[in-house]
mmCIF file of C-alpha atoms and ligand atoms in Angstrom:
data_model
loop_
_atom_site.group_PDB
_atom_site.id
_atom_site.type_symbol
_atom_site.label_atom_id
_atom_site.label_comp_id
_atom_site.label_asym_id
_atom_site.label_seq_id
_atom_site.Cartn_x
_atom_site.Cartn_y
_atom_site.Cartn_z
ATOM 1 C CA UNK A 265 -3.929 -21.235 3.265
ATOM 2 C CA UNK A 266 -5.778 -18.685 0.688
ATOM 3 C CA UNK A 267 -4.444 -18.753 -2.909
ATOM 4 C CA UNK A 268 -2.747 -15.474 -3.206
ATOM 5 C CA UNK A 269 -2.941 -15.042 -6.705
ATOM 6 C CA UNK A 270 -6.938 -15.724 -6.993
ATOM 7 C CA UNK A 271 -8.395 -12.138 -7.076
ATOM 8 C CA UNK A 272 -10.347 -10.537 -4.506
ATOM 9 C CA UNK A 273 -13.984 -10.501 -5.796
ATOM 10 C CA UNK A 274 -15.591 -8.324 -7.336
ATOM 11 C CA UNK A 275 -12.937 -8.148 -10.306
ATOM 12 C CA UNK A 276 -11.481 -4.274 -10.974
ATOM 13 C CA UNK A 277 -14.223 -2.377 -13.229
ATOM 14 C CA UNK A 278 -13.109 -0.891 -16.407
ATOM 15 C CA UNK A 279 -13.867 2.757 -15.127
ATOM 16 C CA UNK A 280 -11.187 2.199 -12.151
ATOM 17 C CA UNK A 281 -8.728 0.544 -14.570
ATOM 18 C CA UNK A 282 -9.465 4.121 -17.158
ATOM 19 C CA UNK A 283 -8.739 6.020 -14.005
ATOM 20 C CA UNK A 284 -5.508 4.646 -12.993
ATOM 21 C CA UNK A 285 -3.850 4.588 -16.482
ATOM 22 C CA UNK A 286 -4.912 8.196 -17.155
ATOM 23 C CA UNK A 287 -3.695 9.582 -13.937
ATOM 24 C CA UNK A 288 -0.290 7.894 -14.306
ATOM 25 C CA UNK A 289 3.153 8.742 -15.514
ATOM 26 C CA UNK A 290 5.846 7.186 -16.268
ATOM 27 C CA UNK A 291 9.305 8.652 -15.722
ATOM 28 C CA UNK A 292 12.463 6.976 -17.128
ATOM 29 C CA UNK A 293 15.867 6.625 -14.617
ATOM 30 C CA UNK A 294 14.212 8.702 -11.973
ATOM 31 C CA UNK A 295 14.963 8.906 -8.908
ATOM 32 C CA UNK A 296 18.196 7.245 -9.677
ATOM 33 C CA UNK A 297 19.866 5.501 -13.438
ATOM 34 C CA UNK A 298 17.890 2.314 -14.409
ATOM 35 C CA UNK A 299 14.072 3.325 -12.258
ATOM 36 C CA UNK A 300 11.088 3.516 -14.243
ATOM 37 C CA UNK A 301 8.981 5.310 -12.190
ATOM 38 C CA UNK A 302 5.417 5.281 -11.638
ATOM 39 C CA UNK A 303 3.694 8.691 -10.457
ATOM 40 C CA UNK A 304 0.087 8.485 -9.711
ATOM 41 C CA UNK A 305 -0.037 12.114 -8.678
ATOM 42 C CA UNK A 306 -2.444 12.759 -11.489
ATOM 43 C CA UNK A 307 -4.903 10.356 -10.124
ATOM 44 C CA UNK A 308 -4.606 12.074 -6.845
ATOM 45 C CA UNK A 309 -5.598 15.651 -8.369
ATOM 46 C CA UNK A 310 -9.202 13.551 -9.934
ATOM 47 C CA UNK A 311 -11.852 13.938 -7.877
ATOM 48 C CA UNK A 312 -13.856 10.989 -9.366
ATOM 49 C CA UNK A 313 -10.663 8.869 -10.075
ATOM 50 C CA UNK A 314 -9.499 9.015 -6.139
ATOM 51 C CA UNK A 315 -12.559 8.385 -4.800
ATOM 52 C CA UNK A 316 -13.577 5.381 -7.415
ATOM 53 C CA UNK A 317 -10.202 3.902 -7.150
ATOM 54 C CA UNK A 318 -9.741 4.422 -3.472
ATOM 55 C CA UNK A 319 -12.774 2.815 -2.837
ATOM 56 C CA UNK A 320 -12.258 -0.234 -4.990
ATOM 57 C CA UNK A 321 -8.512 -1.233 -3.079
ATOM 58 C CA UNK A 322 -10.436 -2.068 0.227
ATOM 59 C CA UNK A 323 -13.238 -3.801 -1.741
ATOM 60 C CA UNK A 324 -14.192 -7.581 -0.907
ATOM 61 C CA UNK A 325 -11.780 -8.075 2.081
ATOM 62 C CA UNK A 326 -14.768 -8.629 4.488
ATOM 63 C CA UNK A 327 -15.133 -6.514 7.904
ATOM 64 C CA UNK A 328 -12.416 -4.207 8.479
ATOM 65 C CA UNK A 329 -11.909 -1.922 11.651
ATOM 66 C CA UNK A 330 -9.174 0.757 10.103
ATOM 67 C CA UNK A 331 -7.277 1.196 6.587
ATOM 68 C CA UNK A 332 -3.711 1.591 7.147
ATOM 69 C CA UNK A 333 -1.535 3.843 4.332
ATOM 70 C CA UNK A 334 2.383 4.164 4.373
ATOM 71 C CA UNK A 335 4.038 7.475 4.124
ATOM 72 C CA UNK A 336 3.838 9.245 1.872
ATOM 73 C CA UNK A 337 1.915 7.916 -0.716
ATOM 74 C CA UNK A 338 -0.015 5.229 0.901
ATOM 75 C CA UNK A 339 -1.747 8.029 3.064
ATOM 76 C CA UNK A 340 -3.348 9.874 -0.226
ATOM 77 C CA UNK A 341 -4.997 6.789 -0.862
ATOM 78 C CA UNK A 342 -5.033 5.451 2.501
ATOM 79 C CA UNK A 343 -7.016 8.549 3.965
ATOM 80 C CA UNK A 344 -9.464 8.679 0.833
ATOM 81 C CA UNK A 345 -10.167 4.989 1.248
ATOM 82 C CA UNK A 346 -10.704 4.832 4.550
ATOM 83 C CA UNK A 347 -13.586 7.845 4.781
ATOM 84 C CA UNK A 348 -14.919 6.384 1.724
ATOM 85 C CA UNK A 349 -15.771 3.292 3.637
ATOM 86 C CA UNK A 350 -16.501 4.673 6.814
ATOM 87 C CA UNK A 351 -13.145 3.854 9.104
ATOM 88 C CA UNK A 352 -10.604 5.621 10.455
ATOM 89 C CA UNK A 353 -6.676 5.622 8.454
ATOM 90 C CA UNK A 354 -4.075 4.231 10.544
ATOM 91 C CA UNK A 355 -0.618 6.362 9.416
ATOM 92 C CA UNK A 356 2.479 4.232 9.099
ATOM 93 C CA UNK A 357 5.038 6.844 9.507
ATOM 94 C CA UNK A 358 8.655 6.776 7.860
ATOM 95 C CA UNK A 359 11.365 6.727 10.713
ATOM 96 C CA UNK A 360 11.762 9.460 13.502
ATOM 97 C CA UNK A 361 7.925 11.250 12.834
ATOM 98 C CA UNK A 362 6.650 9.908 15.862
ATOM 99 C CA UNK A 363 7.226 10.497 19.765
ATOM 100 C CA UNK A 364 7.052 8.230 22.580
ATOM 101 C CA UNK A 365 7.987 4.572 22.243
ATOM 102 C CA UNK A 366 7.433 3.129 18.786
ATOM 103 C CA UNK A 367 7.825 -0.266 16.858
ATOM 104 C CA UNK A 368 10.359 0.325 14.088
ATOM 105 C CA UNK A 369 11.072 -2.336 11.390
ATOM 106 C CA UNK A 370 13.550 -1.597 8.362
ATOM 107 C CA UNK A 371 13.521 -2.820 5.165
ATOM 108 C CA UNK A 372 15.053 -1.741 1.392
ATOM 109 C CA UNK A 373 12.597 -0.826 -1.494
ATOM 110 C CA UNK A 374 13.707 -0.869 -5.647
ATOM 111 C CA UNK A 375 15.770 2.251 -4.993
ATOM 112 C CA UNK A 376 17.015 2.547 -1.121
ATOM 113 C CA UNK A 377 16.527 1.463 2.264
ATOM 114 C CA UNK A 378 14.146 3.137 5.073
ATOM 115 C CA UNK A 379 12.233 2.098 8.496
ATOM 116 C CA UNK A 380 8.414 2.752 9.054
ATOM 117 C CA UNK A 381 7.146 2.780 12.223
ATOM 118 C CA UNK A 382 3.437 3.001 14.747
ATOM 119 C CA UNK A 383 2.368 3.426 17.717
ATOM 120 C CA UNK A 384 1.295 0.227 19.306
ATOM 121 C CA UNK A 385 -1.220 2.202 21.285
ATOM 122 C CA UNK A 386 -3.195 3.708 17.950
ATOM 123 C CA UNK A 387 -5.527 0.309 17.453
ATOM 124 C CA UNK A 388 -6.983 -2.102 20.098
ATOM 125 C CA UNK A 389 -5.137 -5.757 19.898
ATOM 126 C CA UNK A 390 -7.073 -7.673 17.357
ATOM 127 C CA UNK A 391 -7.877 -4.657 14.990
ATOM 128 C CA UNK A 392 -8.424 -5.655 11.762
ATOM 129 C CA UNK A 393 -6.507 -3.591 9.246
ATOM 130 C CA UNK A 394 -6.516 -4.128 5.278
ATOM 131 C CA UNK A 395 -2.913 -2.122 4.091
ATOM 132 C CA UNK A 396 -2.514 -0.043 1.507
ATOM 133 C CA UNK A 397 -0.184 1.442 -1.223
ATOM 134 C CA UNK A 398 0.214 2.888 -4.425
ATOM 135 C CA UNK A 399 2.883 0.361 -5.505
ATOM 136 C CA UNK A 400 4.132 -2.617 -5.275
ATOM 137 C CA UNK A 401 7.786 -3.110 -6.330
ATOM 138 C CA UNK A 402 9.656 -5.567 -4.363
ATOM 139 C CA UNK A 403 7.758 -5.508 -1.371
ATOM 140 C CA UNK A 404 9.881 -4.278 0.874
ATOM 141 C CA UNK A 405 7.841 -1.603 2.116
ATOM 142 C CA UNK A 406 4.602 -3.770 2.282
ATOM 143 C CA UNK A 407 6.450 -6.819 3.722
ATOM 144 C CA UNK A 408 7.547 -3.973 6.460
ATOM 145 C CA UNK A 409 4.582 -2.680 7.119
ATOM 146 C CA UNK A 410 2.699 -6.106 7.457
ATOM 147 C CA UNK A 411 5.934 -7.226 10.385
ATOM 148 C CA UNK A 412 4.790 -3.877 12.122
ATOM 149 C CA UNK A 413 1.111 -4.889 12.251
ATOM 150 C CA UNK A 414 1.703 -8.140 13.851
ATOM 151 C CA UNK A 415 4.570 -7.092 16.515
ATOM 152 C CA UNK A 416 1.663 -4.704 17.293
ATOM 153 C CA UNK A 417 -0.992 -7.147 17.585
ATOM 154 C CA UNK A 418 -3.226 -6.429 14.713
ATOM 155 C CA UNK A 419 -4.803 -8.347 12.075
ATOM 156 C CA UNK A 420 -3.664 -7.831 8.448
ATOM 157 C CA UNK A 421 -7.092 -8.728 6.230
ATOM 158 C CA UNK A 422 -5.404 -7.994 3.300
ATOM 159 C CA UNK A 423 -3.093 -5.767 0.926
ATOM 160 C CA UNK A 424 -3.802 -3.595 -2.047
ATOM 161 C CA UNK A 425 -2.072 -1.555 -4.071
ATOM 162 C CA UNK A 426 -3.054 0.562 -7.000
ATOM 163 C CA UNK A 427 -0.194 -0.909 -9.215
ATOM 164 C CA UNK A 428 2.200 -3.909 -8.558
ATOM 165 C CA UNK A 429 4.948 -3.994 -10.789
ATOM 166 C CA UNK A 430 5.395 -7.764 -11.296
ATOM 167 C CA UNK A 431 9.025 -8.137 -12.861
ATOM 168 C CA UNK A 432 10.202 -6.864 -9.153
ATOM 169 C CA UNK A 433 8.718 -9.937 -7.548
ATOM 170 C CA UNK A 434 6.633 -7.962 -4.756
ATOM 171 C CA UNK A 435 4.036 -10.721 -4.244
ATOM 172 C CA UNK A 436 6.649 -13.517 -3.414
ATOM 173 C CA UNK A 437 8.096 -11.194 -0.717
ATOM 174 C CA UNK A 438 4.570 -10.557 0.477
ATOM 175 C CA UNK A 439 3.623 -14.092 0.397
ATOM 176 C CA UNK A 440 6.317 -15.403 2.607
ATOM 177 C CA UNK A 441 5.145 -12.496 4.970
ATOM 178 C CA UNK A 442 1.424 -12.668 5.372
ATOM 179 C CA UNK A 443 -1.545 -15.622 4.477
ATOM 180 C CA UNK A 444 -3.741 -12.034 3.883
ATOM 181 C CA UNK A 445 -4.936 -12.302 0.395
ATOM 182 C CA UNK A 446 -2.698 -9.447 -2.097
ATOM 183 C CA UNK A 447 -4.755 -7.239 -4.590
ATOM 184 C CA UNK A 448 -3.634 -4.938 -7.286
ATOM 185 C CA UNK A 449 -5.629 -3.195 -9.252
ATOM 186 C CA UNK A 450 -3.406 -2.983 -12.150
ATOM 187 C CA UNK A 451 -0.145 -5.146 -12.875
ATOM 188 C CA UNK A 452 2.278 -3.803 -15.179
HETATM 189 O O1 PRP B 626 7.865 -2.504 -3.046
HETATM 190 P P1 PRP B 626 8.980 -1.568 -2.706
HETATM 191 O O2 PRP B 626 10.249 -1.865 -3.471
HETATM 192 O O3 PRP B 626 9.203 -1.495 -1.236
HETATM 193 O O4 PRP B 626 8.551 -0.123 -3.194
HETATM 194 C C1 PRP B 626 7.280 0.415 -3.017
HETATM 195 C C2 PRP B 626 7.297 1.669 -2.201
HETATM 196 O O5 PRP B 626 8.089 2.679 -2.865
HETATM 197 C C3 PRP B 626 7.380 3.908 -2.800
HETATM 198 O O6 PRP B 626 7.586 4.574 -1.600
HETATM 199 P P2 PRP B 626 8.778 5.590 -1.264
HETATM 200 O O7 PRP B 626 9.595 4.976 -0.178
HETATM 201 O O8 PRP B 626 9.483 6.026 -2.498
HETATM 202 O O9 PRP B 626 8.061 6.775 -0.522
HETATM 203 P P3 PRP B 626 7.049 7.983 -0.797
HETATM 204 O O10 PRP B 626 5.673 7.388 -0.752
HETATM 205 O O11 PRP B 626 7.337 8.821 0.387
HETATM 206 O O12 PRP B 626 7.359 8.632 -2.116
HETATM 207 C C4 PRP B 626 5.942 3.474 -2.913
HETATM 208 O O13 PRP B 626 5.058 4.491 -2.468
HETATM 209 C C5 PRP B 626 5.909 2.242 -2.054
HETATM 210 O O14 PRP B 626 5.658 2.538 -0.688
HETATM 211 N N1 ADE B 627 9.271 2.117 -10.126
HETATM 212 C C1 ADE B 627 8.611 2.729 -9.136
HETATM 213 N N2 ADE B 627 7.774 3.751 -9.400
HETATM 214 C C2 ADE B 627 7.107 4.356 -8.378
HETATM 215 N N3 ADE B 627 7.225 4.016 -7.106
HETATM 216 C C3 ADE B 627 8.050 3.021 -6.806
HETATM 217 N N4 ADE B 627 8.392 2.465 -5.635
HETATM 218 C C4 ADE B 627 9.276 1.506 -5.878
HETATM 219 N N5 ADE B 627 9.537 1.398 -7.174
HETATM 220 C C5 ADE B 627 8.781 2.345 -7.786
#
């Protein structure tokens, strides 16, 4: 079984690392009493900061057919990673977006409870899919997302996620979901 904790070669450049912290804020007790919260929508407004760290979250997981990004966030970076390497994005949609017959999984995240859901249809069985995210709190949303691939037959390659906050234990959760190695490009 891969060692989940052994980075994902090449290590994160100094440039991408620049890029994240400068395009982040943090936002006491929002959105409810006791959240810090992490918003990355300044690195989404830089045009050299998206694209650099976009590119470096599907780095080094080998051949890929399609990024997949979760609503809402995970499709910023999910869309600009995925042209940026030449695949198509697969969109894992929060609950009721899509129509026709769907797989639904629910989970709860560091500040509520949701479901994502896909189209089983959108990728041939056997895709191979890395996933990815801005964060990564308690893994919830990731450990979600990575149920969803496999009821739908696809191949999770790996994770990544621009942050992973690592006092909310994310990684375990993801670990007793997938083998698929787990990258972050920044742990706070
Ligand atoms: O590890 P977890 O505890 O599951 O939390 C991480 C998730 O929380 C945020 O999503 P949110 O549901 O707030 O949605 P948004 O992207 O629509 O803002 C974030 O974008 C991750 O998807
Ligand atoms: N603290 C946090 N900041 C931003 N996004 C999050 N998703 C879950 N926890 C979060």
């Amino acid at each position: 079984m891969p060692d989940q904790n052994a980075p994902v070669a090449p290590a994160v450049s100094p440039a991408v690392v620049e890029a994240i912290r400068s395009g982040m804020t943090e936002t006491p007790d929002f959105p409810s009493e006791g959240i810090l919260f992490r918003d990355l929508s300044g690195l989404f407004a830089d045009a050299d900061g998206l694209r650099t760290v976009a590119a470096a979250l599907v780095e080094g997981f080998g051949p890929l057919d399609a990024v997949a990004g979760v609503e809402a966030r995970g499709f910023v970076l999910g869309a600009a990673a995925a042209v940026a390497t030449g695949h198509g994005m697969l969109a894992v949609r929060k609950a009721g977006k899509l129509p026709g017959e769907v797989l639904s999984e629910s989970y709860a995240l560091e500040y509520g409870s949701a479901s994502l859901e896909v189209h089983p249809s959108t990728l041939p069985a056997g895709a191979r899919v890395v996933i990815v995210d801005d964060v990564l709190a308690t893994g919830g949303t990731l450990a979600a997302t990575i149920r969803l691939m496999e009821r739908a037959g696809w191949d999770v390659v790996g994770v990544a996620v621009v942050l992973e906050l690592e006092a909310l234990g994310g990684r375990a959760a993801l670990a007793a979901a997938t083998a698929a190695p787990v990258k972050a490009l920044l742990a706070l």
